[in-house]
Amino acid sequence: MLTILTHGQPTLMATAMPVTQFDEALHALAQQMLHTMQHANGVGIAAPQVNQRLQLFIMASNPNPRYPDAPVMAPQVVINPQIISHSATLLLGDEGCLSLPGERRPILRHETIEVRYQDLSGEWCQERLSGFIARIFQHEYDHLHGITLRERQAMQQETL
Ligand SMILES: [Zn+2]
């Protein structure tokens, strides 16, 4: 099990670097992150949360005690992600974060997004995500840019 960093630790506030080596170490890290996330009842986890400044996160929505209404999806490892386009429509929803134990904050996210990323073998994938899955993607994507729920909420309050 990996240690999950909490808010204020430097790696959580840093911009992550692109993954260039799709090797055994990367597979092992993804596996450890998945176990750590599942143990903590998360639906996603980003590498900076386990003190790795890499553009890598896992989305793995499943109903659990923290998110009883979450849709079921197979865990997906997302590497070097880009958000290509997004809907103008924003949806407000309560989000938690494994790095902010016990906190829930109302966060605006795009309803649908078109994304591009590499998988563990380095293959590029492109897909359209919506609803809760799109929300997870945007939350984890923020982590790769040093942004947690606290910063995101502050940013959206400035624009409202
Ligand atoms: Zn988080």
PDB file of C-alpha atoms and ligand atoms in Angstrom:
ATOM      1  CA  MET A   1       0.000   0.000   0.000  1.00  0.00           C
ATOM      2  CA  LEU A   2       1.254   3.451  -0.899  1.00  0.00           C
ATOM      3  CA  THR A   3       1.005   6.494   1.368  1.00  0.00           C
ATOM      4  CA  ILE A   4      -1.501   9.096   0.155  1.00  0.00           C
ATOM      5  CA  LEU A   5      -0.258  12.667   0.501  1.00  0.00           C
ATOM      6  CA  THR A   6      -2.560  15.211   2.102  1.00  0.00           C
ATOM      7  CA  HIS A   7      -3.123  18.827   1.102  1.00  0.00           C
ATOM      8  CA  GLY A   8      -0.122  21.152   1.348  1.00  0.00           C
ATOM      9  CA  GLN A   9       2.583  18.616   0.503  1.00  0.00           C
ATOM     10  CA  PRO A  10       4.822  19.895  -2.332  1.00  0.00           C
ATOM     11  CA  THR A  11       4.213  17.105  -4.864  1.00  0.00           C
ATOM     12  CA  LEU A  12       0.453  17.689  -4.664  1.00  0.00           C
ATOM     13  CA  MET A  13       0.979  21.346  -5.596  1.00  0.00           C
ATOM     14  CA  ALA A  14       3.429  20.661  -8.450  1.00  0.00           C
ATOM     15  CA  THR A  15       2.902  20.154 -12.165  1.00  0.00           C
ATOM     16  CA  ALA A  16       3.501  16.537 -13.154  1.00  0.00           C
ATOM     17  CA  MET A  17       5.875  15.521 -15.943  1.00  0.00           C
ATOM     18  CA  PRO A  18       4.987  13.444 -19.019  1.00  0.00           C
ATOM     19  CA  VAL A  19       5.552   9.686 -18.793  1.00  0.00           C
ATOM     20  CA  THR A  20       8.199   8.586 -21.295  1.00  0.00           C
ATOM     21  CA  GLN A  21       9.044   5.057 -20.109  1.00  0.00           C
ATOM     22  CA  PHE A  22       6.273   2.476 -20.479  1.00  0.00           C
ATOM     23  CA  ASP A  23       8.194  -0.144 -18.551  1.00  0.00           C
ATOM     24  CA  GLU A  24       7.740  -2.684 -15.756  1.00  0.00           C
ATOM     25  CA  ALA A  25       8.188   0.008 -13.108  1.00  0.00           C
ATOM     26  CA  LEU A  26       5.256   1.936 -14.569  1.00  0.00           C
ATOM     27  CA  HIS A  27       3.071  -1.197 -14.535  1.00  0.00           C
ATOM     28  CA  ALA A  28       4.050  -1.841 -10.909  1.00  0.00           C
ATOM     29  CA  LEU A  29       3.268   1.747  -9.906  1.00  0.00           C
ATOM     30  CA  ALA A  30      -0.169   1.582 -11.588  1.00  0.00           C
ATOM     31  CA  GLN A  31      -0.911  -1.707  -9.805  1.00  0.00           C
ATOM     32  CA  GLN A  32       0.080  -0.264  -6.426  1.00  0.00           C
ATOM     33  CA  MET A  33      -1.980   2.868  -7.051  1.00  0.00           C
ATOM     34  CA  LEU A  34      -5.019   0.737  -7.926  1.00  0.00           C
ATOM     35  CA  HIS A  35      -4.724  -1.264  -4.683  1.00  0.00           C
ATOM     36  CA  THR A  36      -4.203   1.893  -2.633  1.00  0.00           C
ATOM     37  CA  MET A  37      -7.245   3.541  -4.234  1.00  0.00           C
ATOM     38  CA  GLN A  38      -9.486   0.504  -3.735  1.00  0.00           C
ATOM     39  CA  HIS A  39      -8.408   0.161  -0.103  1.00  0.00           C
ATOM     40  CA  ALA A  40      -9.388   3.817   0.488  1.00  0.00           C
ATOM     41  CA  ASN A  41     -12.755   3.447  -1.352  1.00  0.00           C
ATOM     42  CA  GLY A  42     -11.689   5.910  -4.018  1.00  0.00           C
ATOM     43  CA  VAL A  43     -12.996   6.137  -7.583  1.00  0.00           C
ATOM     44  CA  GLY A  44      -9.764   7.644  -8.878  1.00  0.00           C
ATOM     45  CA  ILE A  45      -6.188   8.346  -7.841  1.00  0.00           C
ATOM     46  CA  ALA A  46      -3.442  10.423  -9.440  1.00  0.00           C
ATOM     47  CA  ALA A  47       0.306   9.791  -9.271  1.00  0.00           C
ATOM     48  CA  PRO A  48       1.060  13.080  -7.429  1.00  0.00           C
ATOM     49  CA  GLN A  49      -1.153  11.814  -4.593  1.00  0.00           C
ATOM     50  CA  VAL A  50       1.358   9.017  -4.012  1.00  0.00           C
ATOM     51  CA  ASN A  51       4.328  11.386  -4.362  1.00  0.00           C
ATOM     52  CA  GLN A  52       5.108  10.655  -8.039  1.00  0.00           C
ATOM     53  CA  ARG A  53       5.354  13.711 -10.317  1.00  0.00           C
ATOM     54  CA  LEU A  54       4.076  11.811 -13.343  1.00  0.00           C
ATOM     55  CA  GLN A  55       1.158  12.462 -15.690  1.00  0.00           C
ATOM     56  CA  LEU A  56      -0.648   9.282 -14.725  1.00  0.00           C
ATOM     57  CA  PHE A  57      -3.934   8.567 -13.005  1.00  0.00           C
ATOM     58  CA  ILE A  58      -6.451   5.776 -12.577  1.00  0.00           C
ATOM     59  CA  MET A  59     -10.209   6.071 -13.023  1.00  0.00           C
ATOM     60  CA  ALA A  60     -12.154   3.206 -11.494  1.00  0.00           C
ATOM     61  CA  SER A  61     -15.724   4.111 -10.709  1.00  0.00           C
ATOM     62  CA  ASN A  62     -17.573   1.547  -8.609  1.00  0.00           C
ATOM     63  CA  PRO A  63     -20.306   1.926  -6.009  1.00  0.00           C
ATOM     64  CA  ASN A  64     -18.639   2.042  -2.584  1.00  0.00           C
ATOM     65  CA  PRO A  65     -19.346   3.523   0.852  1.00  0.00           C
ATOM     66  CA  ARG A  66     -17.941   6.925  -0.236  1.00  0.00           C
ATOM     67  CA  TYR A  67     -19.853   7.012  -3.571  1.00  0.00           C
ATOM     68  CA  PRO A  68     -22.871   4.660  -3.298  1.00  0.00           C
ATOM     69  CA  ASP A  69     -24.366   5.808  -6.642  1.00  0.00           C
ATOM     70  CA  ALA A  70     -21.168   5.620  -8.708  1.00  0.00           C
ATOM     71  CA  PRO A  71     -21.491   3.799 -12.052  1.00  0.00           C
ATOM     72  CA  VAL A  72     -19.505   0.599 -12.615  1.00  0.00           C
ATOM     73  CA  MET A  73     -16.482   0.745 -14.907  1.00  0.00           C
ATOM     74  CA  ALA A  74     -13.338  -1.345 -15.335  1.00  0.00           C
ATOM     75  CA  PRO A  75     -10.263   0.421 -13.920  1.00  0.00           C
ATOM     76  CA  GLN A  76      -8.596   2.534 -16.597  1.00  0.00           C
ATOM     77  CA  VAL A  77      -4.996   3.724 -16.421  1.00  0.00           C
ATOM     78  CA  VAL A  78      -4.709   7.177 -18.013  1.00  0.00           C
ATOM     79  CA  ILE A  79      -1.275   8.481 -19.050  1.00  0.00           C
ATOM     80  CA  ASN A  80      -0.265  11.863 -20.536  1.00  0.00           C
ATOM     81  CA  PRO A  81      -3.907  12.971 -20.817  1.00  0.00           C
ATOM     82  CA  GLN A  82      -5.262  15.884 -22.848  1.00  0.00           C
ATOM     83  CA  ILE A  83      -8.753  17.372 -22.829  1.00  0.00           C
ATOM     84  CA  ILE A  84      -9.347  18.109 -26.525  1.00  0.00           C
ATOM     85  CA  SER A  85     -12.770  19.715 -26.226  1.00  0.00           C
ATOM     86  CA  HIS A  86     -15.591  20.028 -23.746  1.00  0.00           C
ATOM     87  CA  SER A  87     -19.269  20.883 -23.534  1.00  0.00           C
ATOM     88  CA  ALA A  88     -20.243  24.411 -22.584  1.00  0.00           C
ATOM     89  CA  THR A  89     -22.599  22.884 -20.041  1.00  0.00           C
ATOM     90  CA  LEU A  90     -21.260  22.750 -16.505  1.00  0.00           C
ATOM     91  CA  LEU A  91     -22.714  20.537 -13.798  1.00  0.00           C
ATOM     92  CA  LEU A  92     -22.380  21.147 -10.074  1.00  0.00           C
ATOM     93  CA  GLY A  93     -21.632  18.085  -7.947  1.00  0.00           C
ATOM     94  CA  ASP A  94     -20.166  17.286  -4.545  1.00  0.00           C
ATOM     95  CA  GLU A  95     -16.663  15.835  -4.746  1.00  0.00           C
ATOM     96  CA  GLY A  96     -14.330  14.331  -2.223  1.00  0.00           C
ATOM     97  CA  CYS A  97     -10.616  13.589  -2.515  1.00  0.00           C
ATOM     98  CA  LEU A  98      -8.390  10.973  -0.901  1.00  0.00           C
ATOM     99  CA  SER A  99      -5.927  13.796  -0.152  1.00  0.00           C
ATOM    100  CA  LEU A 100      -8.606  15.815   1.694  1.00  0.00           C
ATOM    101  CA  PRO A 101     -10.041  13.269   4.148  1.00  0.00           C
ATOM    102  CA  GLY A 102     -13.605  14.044   5.212  1.00  0.00           C
ATOM    103  CA  GLU A 103     -14.049  17.063   2.913  1.00  0.00           C
ATOM    104  CA  ARG A 104     -16.790  17.417   0.312  1.00  0.00           C
ATOM    105  CA  ARG A 105     -16.958  20.460  -1.943  1.00  0.00           C
ATOM    106  CA  PRO A 106     -19.432  21.543  -4.641  1.00  0.00           C
ATOM    107  CA  ILE A 107     -17.467  21.634  -7.891  1.00  0.00           C
ATOM    108  CA  LEU A 108     -18.483  22.671 -11.414  1.00  0.00           C
ATOM    109  CA  ARG A 109     -17.326  20.281 -14.162  1.00  0.00           C
ATOM    110  CA  HIS A 110     -18.003  20.066 -17.874  1.00  0.00           C
ATOM    111  CA  GLU A 111     -20.815  17.611 -18.550  1.00  0.00           C
ATOM    112  CA  THR A 112     -19.003  15.962 -21.472  1.00  0.00           C
ATOM    113  CA  ILE A 113     -15.362  15.998 -22.537  1.00  0.00           C
ATOM    114  CA  GLU A 114     -13.408  14.602 -25.461  1.00  0.00           C
ATOM    115  CA  VAL A 115     -10.097  13.224 -24.206  1.00  0.00           C
ATOM    116  CA  ARG A 116      -6.912  11.686 -25.514  1.00  0.00           C
ATOM    117  CA  TYR A 117      -4.398   9.702 -23.465  1.00  0.00           C
ATOM    118  CA  GLN A 118      -1.972   6.800 -23.573  1.00  0.00           C
ATOM    119  CA  ASP A 119      -2.570   3.446 -21.914  1.00  0.00           C
ATOM    120  CA  LEU A 120       0.018   1.341 -20.066  1.00  0.00           C
ATOM    121  CA  SER A 121       1.402  -0.004 -23.331  1.00  0.00           C
ATOM    122  CA  GLY A 122       1.822   3.502 -24.725  1.00  0.00           C
ATOM    123  CA  GLU A 123      -1.086   3.244 -27.189  1.00  0.00           C
ATOM    124  CA  TRP A 124      -3.061   6.452 -27.733  1.00  0.00           C
ATOM    125  CA  CYS A 125      -6.774   6.276 -27.021  1.00  0.00           C
ATOM    126  CA  GLN A 126      -9.435   8.874 -27.733  1.00  0.00           C
ATOM    127  CA  GLU A 127     -12.893   8.881 -26.206  1.00  0.00           C
ATOM    128  CA  ARG A 128     -15.858  10.955 -25.172  1.00  0.00           C
ATOM    129  CA  LEU A 129     -16.760  10.870 -21.480  1.00  0.00           C
ATOM    130  CA  SER A 130     -19.815  12.220 -19.728  1.00  0.00           C
ATOM    131  CA  GLY A 131     -21.397  12.584 -16.315  1.00  0.00           C
ATOM    132  CA  PHE A 132     -19.661  11.047 -13.307  1.00  0.00           C
ATOM    133  CA  ILE A 133     -16.841   9.513 -15.369  1.00  0.00           C
ATOM    134  CA  ALA A 134     -16.120  12.895 -16.971  1.00  0.00           C
ATOM    135  CA  ARG A 135     -16.130  14.381 -13.470  1.00  0.00           C
ATOM    136  CA  ILE A 136     -13.545  11.848 -12.251  1.00  0.00           C
ATOM    137  CA  PHE A 137     -11.352  12.547 -15.284  1.00  0.00           C
ATOM    138  CA  GLN A 138     -11.437  16.324 -14.687  1.00  0.00           C
ATOM    139  CA  HIS A 139     -10.716  15.861 -10.963  1.00  0.00           C
ATOM    140  CA  GLU A 140      -7.691  13.629 -11.594  1.00  0.00           C
ATOM    141  CA  TYR A 141      -6.502  15.821 -14.481  1.00  0.00           C
ATOM    142  CA  ASP A 142      -6.469  18.750 -12.053  1.00  0.00           C
ATOM    143  CA  HIS A 143      -4.135  16.759  -9.756  1.00  0.00           C
ATOM    144  CA  LEU A 144      -1.577  16.599 -12.597  1.00  0.00           C
ATOM    145  CA  HIS A 145      -1.528  20.405 -12.562  1.00  0.00           C
ATOM    146  CA  GLY A 146      -1.198  20.847  -8.811  1.00  0.00           C
ATOM    147  CA  ILE A 147      -4.887  21.640  -8.338  1.00  0.00           C
ATOM    148  CA  THR A 148      -7.016  20.036  -5.624  1.00  0.00           C
ATOM    149  CA  LEU A 149     -10.667  20.664  -4.783  1.00  0.00           C
ATOM    150  CA  ARG A 150      -9.686  23.614  -2.608  1.00  0.00           C
ATOM    151  CA  GLU A 151      -7.938  25.463  -5.440  1.00  0.00           C
ATOM    152  CA  ARG A 152     -10.634  24.487  -7.960  1.00  0.00           C
ATOM    153  CA  GLN A 153     -13.402  25.804  -5.707  1.00  0.00           C
ATOM    154  CA  ALA A 154     -11.503  29.065  -5.148  1.00  0.00           C
ATOM    155  CA  MET A 155     -11.022  29.432  -8.926  1.00  0.00           C
ATOM    156  CA  GLN A 156     -14.711  28.886  -9.698  1.00  0.00           C
ATOM    157  CA  GLN A 157     -15.765  31.387  -7.034  1.00  0.00           C
ATOM    158  CA  GLU A 158     -13.627  34.036  -8.745  1.00  0.00           C
ATOM    159  CA  THR A 159     -15.405  33.486 -12.066  1.00  0.00           C
ATOM    160  CA  LEU A 160     -18.992  33.371 -10.701  1.00  0.00           C
TER     161      LEU A 160
HETATM  162 ZN    ZN B   1      -8.336  14.001  -5.537  1.00  0.00          ZN
END
